[in-house]
mmCIF file of C-alpha atoms in Angstrom:
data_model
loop_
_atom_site.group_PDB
_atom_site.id
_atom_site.type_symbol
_atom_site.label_atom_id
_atom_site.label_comp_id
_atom_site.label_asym_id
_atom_site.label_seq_id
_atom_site.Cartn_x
_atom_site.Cartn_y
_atom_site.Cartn_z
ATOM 1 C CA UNK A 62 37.920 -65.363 44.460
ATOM 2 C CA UNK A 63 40.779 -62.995 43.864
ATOM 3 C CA UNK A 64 43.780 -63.404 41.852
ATOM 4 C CA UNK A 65 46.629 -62.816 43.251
ATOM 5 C CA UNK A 66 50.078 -62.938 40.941
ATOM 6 C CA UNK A 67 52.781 -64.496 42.440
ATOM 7 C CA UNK A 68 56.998 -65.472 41.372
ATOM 8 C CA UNK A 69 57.924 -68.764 40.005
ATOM 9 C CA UNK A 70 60.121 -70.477 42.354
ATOM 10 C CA UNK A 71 61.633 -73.987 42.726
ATOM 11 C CA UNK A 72 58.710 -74.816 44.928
ATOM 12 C CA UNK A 73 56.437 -73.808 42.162
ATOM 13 C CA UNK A 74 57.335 -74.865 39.344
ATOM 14 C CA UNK A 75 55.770 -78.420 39.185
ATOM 15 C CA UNK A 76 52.537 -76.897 39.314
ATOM 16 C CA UNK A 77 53.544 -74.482 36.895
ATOM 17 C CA UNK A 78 54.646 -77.014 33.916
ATOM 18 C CA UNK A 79 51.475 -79.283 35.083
ATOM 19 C CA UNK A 80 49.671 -76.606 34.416
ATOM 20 C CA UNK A 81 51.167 -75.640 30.614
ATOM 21 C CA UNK A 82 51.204 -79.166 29.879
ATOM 22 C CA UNK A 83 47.166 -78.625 30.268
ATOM 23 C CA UNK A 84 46.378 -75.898 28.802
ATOM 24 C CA UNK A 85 46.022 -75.454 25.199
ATOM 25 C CA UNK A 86 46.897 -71.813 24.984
ATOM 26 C CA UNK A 87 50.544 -72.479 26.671
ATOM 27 C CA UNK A 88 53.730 -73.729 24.560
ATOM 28 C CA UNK A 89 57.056 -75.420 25.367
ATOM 29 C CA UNK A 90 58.220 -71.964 25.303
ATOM 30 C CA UNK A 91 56.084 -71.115 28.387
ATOM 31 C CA UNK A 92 58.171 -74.499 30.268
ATOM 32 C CA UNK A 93 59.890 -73.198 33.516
ATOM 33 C CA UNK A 94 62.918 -74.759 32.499
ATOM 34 C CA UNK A 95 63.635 -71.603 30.104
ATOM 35 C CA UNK A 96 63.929 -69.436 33.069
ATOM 36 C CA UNK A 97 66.771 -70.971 34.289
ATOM 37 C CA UNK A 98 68.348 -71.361 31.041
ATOM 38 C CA UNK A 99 67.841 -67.705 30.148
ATOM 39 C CA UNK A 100 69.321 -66.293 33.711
ATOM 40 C CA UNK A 101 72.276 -68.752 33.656
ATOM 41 C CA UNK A 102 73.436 -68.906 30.305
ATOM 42 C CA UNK A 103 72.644 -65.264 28.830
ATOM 43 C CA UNK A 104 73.065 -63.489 32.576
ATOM 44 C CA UNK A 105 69.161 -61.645 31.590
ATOM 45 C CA UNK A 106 67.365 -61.034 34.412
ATOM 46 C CA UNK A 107 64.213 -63.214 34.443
ATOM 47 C CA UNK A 108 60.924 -62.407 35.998
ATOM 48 C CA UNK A 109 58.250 -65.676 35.438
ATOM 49 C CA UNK A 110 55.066 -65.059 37.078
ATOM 50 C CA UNK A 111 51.915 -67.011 37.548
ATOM 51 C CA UNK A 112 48.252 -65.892 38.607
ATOM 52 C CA UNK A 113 47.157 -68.206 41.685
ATOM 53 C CA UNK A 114 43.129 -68.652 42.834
ATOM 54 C CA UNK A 115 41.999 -70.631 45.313
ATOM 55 C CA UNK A 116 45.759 -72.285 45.697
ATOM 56 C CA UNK A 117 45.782 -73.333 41.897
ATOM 57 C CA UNK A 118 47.652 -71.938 39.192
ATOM 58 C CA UNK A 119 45.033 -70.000 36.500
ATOM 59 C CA UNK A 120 47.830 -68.895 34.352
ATOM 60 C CA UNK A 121 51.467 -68.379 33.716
ATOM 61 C CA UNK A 122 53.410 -65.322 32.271
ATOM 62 C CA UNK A 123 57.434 -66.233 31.285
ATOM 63 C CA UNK A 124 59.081 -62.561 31.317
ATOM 64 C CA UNK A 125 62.875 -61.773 30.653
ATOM 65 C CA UNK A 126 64.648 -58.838 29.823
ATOM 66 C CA UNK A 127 67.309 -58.320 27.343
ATOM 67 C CA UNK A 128 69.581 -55.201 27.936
ATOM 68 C CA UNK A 129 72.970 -54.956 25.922
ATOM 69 C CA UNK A 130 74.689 -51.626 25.268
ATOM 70 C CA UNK A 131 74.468 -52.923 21.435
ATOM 71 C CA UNK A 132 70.761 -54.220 21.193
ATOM 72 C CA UNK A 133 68.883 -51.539 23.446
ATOM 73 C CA UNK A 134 66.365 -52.424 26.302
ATOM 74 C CA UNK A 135 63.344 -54.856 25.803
ATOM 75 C CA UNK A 136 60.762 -56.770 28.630
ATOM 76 C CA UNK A 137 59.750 -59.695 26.565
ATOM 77 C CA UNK A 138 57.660 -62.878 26.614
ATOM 78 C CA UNK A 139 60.026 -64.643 26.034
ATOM 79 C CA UNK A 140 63.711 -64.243 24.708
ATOM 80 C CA UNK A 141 65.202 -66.965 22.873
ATOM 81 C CA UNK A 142 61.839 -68.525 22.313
ATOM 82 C CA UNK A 143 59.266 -67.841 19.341
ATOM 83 C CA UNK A 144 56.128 -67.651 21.190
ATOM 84 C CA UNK A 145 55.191 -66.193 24.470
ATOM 85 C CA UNK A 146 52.916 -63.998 25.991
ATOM 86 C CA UNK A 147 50.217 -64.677 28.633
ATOM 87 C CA UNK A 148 48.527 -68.201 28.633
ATOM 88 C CA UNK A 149 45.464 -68.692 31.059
ATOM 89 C CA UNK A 150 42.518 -70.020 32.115
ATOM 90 C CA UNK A 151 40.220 -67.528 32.533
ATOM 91 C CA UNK A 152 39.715 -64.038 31.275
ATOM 92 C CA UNK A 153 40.529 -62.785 34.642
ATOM 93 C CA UNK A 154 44.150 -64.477 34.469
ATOM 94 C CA UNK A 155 44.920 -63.283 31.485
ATOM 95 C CA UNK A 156 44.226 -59.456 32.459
ATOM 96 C CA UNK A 157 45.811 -59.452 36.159
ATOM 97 C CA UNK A 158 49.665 -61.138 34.250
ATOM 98 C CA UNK A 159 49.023 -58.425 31.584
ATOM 99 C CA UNK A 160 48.340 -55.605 34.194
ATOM 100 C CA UNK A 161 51.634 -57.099 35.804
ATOM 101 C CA UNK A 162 53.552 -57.355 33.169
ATOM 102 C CA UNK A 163 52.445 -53.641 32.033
ATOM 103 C CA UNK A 164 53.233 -52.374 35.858
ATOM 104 C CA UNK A 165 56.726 -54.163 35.783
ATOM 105 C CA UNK A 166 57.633 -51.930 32.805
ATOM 106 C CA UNK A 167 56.971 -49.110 34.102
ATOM 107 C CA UNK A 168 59.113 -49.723 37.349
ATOM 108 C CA UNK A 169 61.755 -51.606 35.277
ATOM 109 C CA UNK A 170 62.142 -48.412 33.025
ATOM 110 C CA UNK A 171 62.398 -51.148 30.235
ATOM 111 C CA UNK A 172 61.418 -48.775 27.008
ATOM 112 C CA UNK A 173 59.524 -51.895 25.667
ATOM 113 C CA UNK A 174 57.434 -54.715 26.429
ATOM 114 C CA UNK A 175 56.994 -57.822 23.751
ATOM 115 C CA UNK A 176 54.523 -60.485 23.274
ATOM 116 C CA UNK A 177 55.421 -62.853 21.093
ATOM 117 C CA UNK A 178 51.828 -64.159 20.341
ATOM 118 C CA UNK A 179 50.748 -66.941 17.559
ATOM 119 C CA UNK A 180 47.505 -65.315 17.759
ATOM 120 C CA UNK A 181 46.114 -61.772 17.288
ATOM 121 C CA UNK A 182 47.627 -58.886 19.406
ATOM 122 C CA UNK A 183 46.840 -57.805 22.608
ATOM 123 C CA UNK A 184 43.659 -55.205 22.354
ATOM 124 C CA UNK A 185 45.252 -51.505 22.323
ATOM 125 C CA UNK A 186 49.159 -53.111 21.722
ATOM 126 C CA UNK A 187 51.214 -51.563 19.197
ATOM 127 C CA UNK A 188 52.221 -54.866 16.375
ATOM 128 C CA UNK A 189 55.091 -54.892 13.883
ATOM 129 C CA UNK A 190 54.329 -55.162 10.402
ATOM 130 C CA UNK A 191 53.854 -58.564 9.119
ATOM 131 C CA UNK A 192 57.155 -60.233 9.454
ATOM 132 C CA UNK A 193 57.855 -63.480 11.390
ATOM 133 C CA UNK A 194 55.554 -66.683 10.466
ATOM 134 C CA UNK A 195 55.493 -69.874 11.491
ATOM 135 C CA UNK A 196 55.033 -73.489 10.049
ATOM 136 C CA UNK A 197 52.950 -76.060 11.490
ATOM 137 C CA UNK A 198 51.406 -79.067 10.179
ATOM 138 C CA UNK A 199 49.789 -82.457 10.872
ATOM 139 C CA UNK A 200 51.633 -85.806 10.694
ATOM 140 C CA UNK A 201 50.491 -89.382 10.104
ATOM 141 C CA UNK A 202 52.811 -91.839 10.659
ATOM 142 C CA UNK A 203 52.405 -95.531 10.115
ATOM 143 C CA UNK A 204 56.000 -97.079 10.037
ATOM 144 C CA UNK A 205 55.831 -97.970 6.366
ATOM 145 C CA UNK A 206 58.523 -95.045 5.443
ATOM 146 C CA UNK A 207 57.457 -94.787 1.212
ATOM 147 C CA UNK A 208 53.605 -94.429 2.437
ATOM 148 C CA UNK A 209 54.630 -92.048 5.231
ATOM 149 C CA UNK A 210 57.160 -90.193 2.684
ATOM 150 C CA UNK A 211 54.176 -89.641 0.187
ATOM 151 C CA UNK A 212 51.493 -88.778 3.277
ATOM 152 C CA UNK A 213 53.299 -86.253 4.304
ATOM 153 C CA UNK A 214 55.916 -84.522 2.265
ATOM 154 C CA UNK A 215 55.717 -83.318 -1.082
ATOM 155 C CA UNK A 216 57.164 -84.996 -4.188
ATOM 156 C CA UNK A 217 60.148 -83.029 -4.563
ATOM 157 C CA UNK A 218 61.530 -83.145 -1.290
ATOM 158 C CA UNK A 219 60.587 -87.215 -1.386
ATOM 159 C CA UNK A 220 63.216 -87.065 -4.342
ATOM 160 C CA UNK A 221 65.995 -85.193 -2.607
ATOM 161 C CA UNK A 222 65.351 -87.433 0.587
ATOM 162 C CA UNK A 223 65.728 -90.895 -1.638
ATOM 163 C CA UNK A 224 68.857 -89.000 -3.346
ATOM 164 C CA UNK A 225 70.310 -88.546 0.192
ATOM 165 C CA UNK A 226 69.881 -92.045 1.081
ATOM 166 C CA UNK A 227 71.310 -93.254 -2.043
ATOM 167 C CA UNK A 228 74.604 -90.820 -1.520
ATOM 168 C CA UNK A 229 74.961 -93.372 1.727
ATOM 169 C CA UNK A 230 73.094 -90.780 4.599
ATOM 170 C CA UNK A 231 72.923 -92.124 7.342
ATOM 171 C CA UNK A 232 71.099 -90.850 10.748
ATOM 172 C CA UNK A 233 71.481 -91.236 14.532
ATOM 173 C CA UNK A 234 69.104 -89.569 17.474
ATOM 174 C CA UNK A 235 70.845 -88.970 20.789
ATOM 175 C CA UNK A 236 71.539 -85.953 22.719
ATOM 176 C CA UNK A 237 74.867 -85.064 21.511
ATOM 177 C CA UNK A 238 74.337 -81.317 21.608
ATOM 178 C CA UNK A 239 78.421 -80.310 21.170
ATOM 179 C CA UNK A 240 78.114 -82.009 17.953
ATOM 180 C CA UNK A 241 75.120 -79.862 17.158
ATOM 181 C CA UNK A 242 77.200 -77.066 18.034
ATOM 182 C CA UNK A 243 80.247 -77.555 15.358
ATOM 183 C CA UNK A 244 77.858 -77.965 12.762
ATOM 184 C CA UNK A 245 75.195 -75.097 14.016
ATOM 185 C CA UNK A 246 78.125 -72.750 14.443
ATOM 186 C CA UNK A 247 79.692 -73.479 10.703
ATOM 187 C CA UNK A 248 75.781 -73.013 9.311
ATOM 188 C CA UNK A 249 75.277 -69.614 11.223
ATOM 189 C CA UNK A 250 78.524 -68.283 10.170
ATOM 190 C CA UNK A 251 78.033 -68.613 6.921
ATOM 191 C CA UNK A 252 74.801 -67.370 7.188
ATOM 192 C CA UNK A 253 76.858 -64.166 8.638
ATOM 193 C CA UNK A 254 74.781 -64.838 12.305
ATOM 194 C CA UNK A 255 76.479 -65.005 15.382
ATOM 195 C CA UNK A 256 76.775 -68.633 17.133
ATOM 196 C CA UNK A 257 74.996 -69.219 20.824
ATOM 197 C CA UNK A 258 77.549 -70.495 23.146
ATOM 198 C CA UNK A 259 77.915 -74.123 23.186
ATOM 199 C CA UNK A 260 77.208 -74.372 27.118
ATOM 200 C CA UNK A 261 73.496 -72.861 25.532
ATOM 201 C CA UNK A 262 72.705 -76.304 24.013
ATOM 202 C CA UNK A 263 74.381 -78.289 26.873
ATOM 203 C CA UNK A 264 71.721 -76.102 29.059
ATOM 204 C CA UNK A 265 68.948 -77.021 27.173
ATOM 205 C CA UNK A 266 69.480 -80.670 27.283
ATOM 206 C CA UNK A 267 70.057 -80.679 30.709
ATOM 207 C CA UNK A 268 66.376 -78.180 31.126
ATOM 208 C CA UNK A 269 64.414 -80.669 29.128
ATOM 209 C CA UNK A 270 66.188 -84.116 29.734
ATOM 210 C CA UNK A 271 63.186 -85.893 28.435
ATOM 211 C CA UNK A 272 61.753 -83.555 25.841
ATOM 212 C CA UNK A 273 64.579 -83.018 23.620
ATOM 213 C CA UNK A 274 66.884 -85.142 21.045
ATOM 214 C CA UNK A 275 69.372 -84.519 18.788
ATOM 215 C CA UNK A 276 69.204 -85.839 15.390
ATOM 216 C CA UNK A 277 72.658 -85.628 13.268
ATOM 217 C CA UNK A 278 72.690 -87.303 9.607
ATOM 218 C CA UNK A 279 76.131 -88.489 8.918
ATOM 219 C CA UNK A 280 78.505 -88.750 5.595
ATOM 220 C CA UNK A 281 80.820 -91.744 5.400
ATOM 221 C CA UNK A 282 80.937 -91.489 9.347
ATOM 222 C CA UNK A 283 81.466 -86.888 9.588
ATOM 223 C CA UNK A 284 78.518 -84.749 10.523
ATOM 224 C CA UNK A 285 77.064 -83.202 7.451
ATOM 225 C CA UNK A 286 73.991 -81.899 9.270
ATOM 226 C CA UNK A 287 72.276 -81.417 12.838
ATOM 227 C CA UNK A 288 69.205 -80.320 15.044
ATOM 228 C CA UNK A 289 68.216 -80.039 18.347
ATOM 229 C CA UNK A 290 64.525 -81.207 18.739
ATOM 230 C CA UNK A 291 62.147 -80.421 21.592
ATOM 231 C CA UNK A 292 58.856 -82.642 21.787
ATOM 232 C CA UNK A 293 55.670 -81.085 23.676
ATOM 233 C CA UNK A 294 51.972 -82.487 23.741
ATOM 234 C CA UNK A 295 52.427 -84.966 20.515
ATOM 235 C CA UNK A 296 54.405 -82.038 18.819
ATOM 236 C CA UNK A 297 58.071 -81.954 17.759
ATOM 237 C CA UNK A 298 59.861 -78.665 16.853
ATOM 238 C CA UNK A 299 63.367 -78.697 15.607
ATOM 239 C CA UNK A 300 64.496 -76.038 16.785
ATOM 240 C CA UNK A 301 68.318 -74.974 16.522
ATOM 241 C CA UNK A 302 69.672 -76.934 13.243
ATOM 242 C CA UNK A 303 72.840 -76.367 10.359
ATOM 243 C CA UNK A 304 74.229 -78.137 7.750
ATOM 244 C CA UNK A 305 78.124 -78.313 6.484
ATOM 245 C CA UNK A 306 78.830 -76.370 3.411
ATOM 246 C CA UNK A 307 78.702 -80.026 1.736
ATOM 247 C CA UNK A 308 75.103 -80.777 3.076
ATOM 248 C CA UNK A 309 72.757 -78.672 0.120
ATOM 249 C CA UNK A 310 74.877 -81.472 -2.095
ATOM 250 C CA UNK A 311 74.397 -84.103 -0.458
ATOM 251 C CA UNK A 312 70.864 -83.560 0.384
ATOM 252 C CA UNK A 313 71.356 -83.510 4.004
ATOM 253 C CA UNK A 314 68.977 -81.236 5.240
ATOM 254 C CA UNK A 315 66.049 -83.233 3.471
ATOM 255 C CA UNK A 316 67.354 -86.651 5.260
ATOM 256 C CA UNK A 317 67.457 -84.869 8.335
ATOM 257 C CA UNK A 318 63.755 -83.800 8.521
ATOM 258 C CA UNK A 319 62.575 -86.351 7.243
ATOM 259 C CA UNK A 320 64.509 -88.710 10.120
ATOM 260 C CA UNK A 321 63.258 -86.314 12.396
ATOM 261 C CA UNK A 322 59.049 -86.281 11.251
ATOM 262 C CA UNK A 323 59.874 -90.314 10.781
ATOM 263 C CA UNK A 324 61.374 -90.862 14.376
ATOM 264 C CA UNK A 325 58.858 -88.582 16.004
ATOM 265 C CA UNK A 326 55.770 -90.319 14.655
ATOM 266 C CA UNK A 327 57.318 -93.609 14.885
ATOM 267 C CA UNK A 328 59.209 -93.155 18.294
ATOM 268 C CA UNK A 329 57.154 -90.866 20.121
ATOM 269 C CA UNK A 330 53.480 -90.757 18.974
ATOM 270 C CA UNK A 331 53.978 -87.353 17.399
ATOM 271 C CA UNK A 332 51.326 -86.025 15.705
ATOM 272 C CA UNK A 333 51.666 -82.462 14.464
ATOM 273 C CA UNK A 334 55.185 -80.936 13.086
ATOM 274 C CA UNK A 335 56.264 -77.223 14.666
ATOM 275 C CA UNK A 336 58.556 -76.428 11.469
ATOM 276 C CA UNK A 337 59.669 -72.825 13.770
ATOM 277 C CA UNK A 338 59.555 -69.295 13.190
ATOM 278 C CA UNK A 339 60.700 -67.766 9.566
ATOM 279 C CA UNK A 340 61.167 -64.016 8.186
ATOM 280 C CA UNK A 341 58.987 -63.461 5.092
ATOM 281 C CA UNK A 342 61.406 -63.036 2.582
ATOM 282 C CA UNK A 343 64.095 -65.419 3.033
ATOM 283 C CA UNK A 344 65.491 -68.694 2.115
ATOM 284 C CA UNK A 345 64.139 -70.354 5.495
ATOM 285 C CA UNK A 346 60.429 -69.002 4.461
ATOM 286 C CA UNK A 347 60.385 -70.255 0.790
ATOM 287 C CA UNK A 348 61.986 -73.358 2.336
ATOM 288 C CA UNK A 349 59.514 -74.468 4.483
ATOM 289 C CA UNK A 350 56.836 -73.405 2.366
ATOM 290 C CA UNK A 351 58.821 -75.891 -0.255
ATOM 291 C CA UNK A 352 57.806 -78.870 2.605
ATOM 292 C CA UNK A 353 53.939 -78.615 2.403
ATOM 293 C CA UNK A 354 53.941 -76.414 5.345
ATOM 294 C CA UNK A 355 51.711 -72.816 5.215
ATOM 295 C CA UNK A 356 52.725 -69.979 6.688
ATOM 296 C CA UNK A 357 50.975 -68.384 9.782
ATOM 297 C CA UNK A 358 51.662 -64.654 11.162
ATOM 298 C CA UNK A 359 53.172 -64.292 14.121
ATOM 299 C CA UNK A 360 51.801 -61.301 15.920
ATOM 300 C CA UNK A 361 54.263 -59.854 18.228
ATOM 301 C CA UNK A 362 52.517 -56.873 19.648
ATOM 302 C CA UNK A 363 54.216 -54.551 22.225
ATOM 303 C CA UNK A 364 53.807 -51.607 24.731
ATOM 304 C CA UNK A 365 55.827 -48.428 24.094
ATOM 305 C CA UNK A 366 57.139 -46.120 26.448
ATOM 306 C CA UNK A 367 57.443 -42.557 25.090
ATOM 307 C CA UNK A 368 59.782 -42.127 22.366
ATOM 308 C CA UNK A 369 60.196 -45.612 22.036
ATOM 309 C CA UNK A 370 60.214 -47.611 19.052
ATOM 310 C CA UNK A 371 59.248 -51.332 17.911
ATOM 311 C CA UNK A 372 62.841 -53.334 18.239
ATOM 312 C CA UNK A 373 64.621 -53.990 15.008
ATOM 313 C CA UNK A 374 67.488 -56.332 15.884
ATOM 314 C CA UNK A 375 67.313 -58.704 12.811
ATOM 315 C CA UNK A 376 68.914 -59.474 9.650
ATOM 316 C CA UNK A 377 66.277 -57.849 7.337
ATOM 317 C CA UNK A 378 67.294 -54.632 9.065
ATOM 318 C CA UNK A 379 69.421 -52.746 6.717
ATOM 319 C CA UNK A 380 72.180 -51.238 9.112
ATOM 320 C CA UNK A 381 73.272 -54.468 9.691
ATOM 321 C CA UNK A 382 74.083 -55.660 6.104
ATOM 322 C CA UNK A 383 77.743 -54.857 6.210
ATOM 323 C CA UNK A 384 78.221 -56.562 9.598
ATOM 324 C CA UNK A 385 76.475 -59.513 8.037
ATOM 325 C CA UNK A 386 78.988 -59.521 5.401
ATOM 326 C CA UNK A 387 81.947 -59.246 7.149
ATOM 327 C CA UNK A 388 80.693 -61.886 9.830
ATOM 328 C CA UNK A 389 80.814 -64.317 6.922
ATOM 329 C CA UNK A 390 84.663 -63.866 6.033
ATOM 330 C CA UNK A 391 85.372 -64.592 9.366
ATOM 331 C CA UNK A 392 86.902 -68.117 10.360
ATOM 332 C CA UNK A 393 84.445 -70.440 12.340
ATOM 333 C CA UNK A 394 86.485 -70.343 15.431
ATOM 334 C CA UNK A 395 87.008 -66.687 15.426
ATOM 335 C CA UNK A 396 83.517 -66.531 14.864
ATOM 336 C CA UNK A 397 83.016 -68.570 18.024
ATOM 337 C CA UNK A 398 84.566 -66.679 20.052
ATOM 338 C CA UNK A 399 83.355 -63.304 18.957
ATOM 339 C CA UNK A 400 79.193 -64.522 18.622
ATOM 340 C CA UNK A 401 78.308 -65.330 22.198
ATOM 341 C CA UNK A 402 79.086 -62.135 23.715
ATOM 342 C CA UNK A 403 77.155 -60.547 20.962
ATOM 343 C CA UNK A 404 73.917 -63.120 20.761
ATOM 344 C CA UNK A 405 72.764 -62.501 24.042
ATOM 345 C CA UNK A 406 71.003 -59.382 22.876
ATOM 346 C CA UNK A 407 69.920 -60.786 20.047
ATOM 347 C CA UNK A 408 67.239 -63.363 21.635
#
């Protein structure tokens, strides 16, 4: 019964998001709709493979690589996406999509390969120091909001979600993702990160038509904050989200996930909260932590060619504290224009 590894294609990829759906080792990030997003939107060139026995899919392997004159060379699993790496059946599956991946390096002459694993790293990888965890928790939901509130979210951030409400917060859930955008781009500005292009978010929504929603929480009838959700197996993760500079006052960002753990449980049947992917260190970490949620180590582990070196393209590098700085003078829709040629390396 060998394995053979063969390309995702149209014709395959049904069978390929059948088989993520059932396998507990695969994530929405492993979905086939990334693939397309990835090649269209970004122009990276994508290589999704999948190890077939006995005419079945045994496991998948999502592969892109990001090379920008700015950002260097790297063969991940997967851009744009927090987890990746091989997810498989069997032993076997696993190795052969490694030993692919590994040989597709080498003839790529990509300097290195990353996978972005939630679990330990790859036997005989190199791993980056501990940097990137991630925040995941069970949810109960009943539809009585104060018992839900006090199940599951601490008493501070109960307070700010009550003060919210009583400022006149309002929410809606759709799938308005250029309304995202505004308020993701003014967030990430002043955050000093470049913006994705808005076509990005129209791209997802179109990938993932049933597994994604918007929530937005509205002031007096204007935006004050937004997210783009993506629901998987019982899970929801926002995902890409902002607030206005007026949202920390208002308490927007509370009401917003909040509305988005109350909808998901109450809508949808969720069951577990994917809080994303944080640097040790920052804001977003202490945050989260803030919410209930633990942290868990991300361990991105990767394969070297000589002379190469472990990627570095985030903000807790230090060469790119002045660009930081002067990204955050600059006016949203300069910034706008400027951020998507520049973000596509930085997936």
């Amino acid at each position: 019964m060998t394995v053979r590894i063969r390309v995702l294609d149209a014709a395959s990829a049904p069978a390929w998001d059948d088989f993520v759906r059932a396998t507990e080792a695969a994530t929405f990030f492993h979905r086939s709709g990334w693939e397309r997003v990835i090649r269209d939107v970004f122009g990276h060139a994508t290589h999704y493979a999948y190890a077939e026995q006995d005419g079945a899919i045994v496991g998948v392997l999502p592969l892109a690589r990001m090379k920008t004159l700015l950002f260097g060379d790297v063969l991940a699993s997967t851009p744009f996406c927090v987890y990746g790496g091989t997810a498989a059946a069997t032993p076997e599956a696993a190795a052969a999509l490694e030993a692919h991946a590994i040989d597709l390096q080498t003839k790529l002459g990509a300097p290195a390969l990353e996978f972005r694993r939630i679990a330990a790293e790859d036997p005989g990888w190199a791993a980056r120091p501990p940097l990137y965890y991630t925040f995941r928790k069970a949810i109960a939901l009943t539809g009585d909001d104060e018992k839900d509130m006090a199940r599951n979210i601490p008493r501070k951030q109960r307070a700010e979600v009550r003060k919210g409400f009583k400022r006149g917060l309002t929410s809606v859930s759709n799938s308005d993702t250029d309304t995202l955008h505004r308020v993701y781009a003014e967030s990430v500005r002043n955050l000093g990160s470049p913006v994705f292009p808005r076509r990005y978010f129209r791209a997802l929504a179109e990938a993932f038509p049933d597994e994604h929603d918007v929530t937005t929480v509205l002031h007096e009838g204007r935006p004050a904050a937004a997210v783009l959700n993506f629901h998987f197996r019982g899970e929801v993760l926002p995902y890409y989200g902002g607030g206005t500079v007026a949202a920390r006052q208002l308490s927007a960002n509370e009401v917003m996930y909040w509305e988005v753990m109350r909808r998901a449980g109450n809508e949808r049947g969720a069951t577990r909260f994917d809080f994303g992917r944080s640097k040790s260190g920052t804001g977003a970490f202490d945050y989260k932590k803030n919410w209930g949620f633990e942290p868990e180590q991300l361990h991105y582990c990767y394969r070297l060619a000589p002379g190469a070196a472990i990627p570095e393209n985030n903000p807790s590098n230090p060469k790119y504290r002045l660009f930081i700085a002067l990204w955050k003078r600059l006016p949203v829709p300069v910034a706008n224009v400027l951020g998507p040629p520049l973000v596509r390396g930085l997936g």
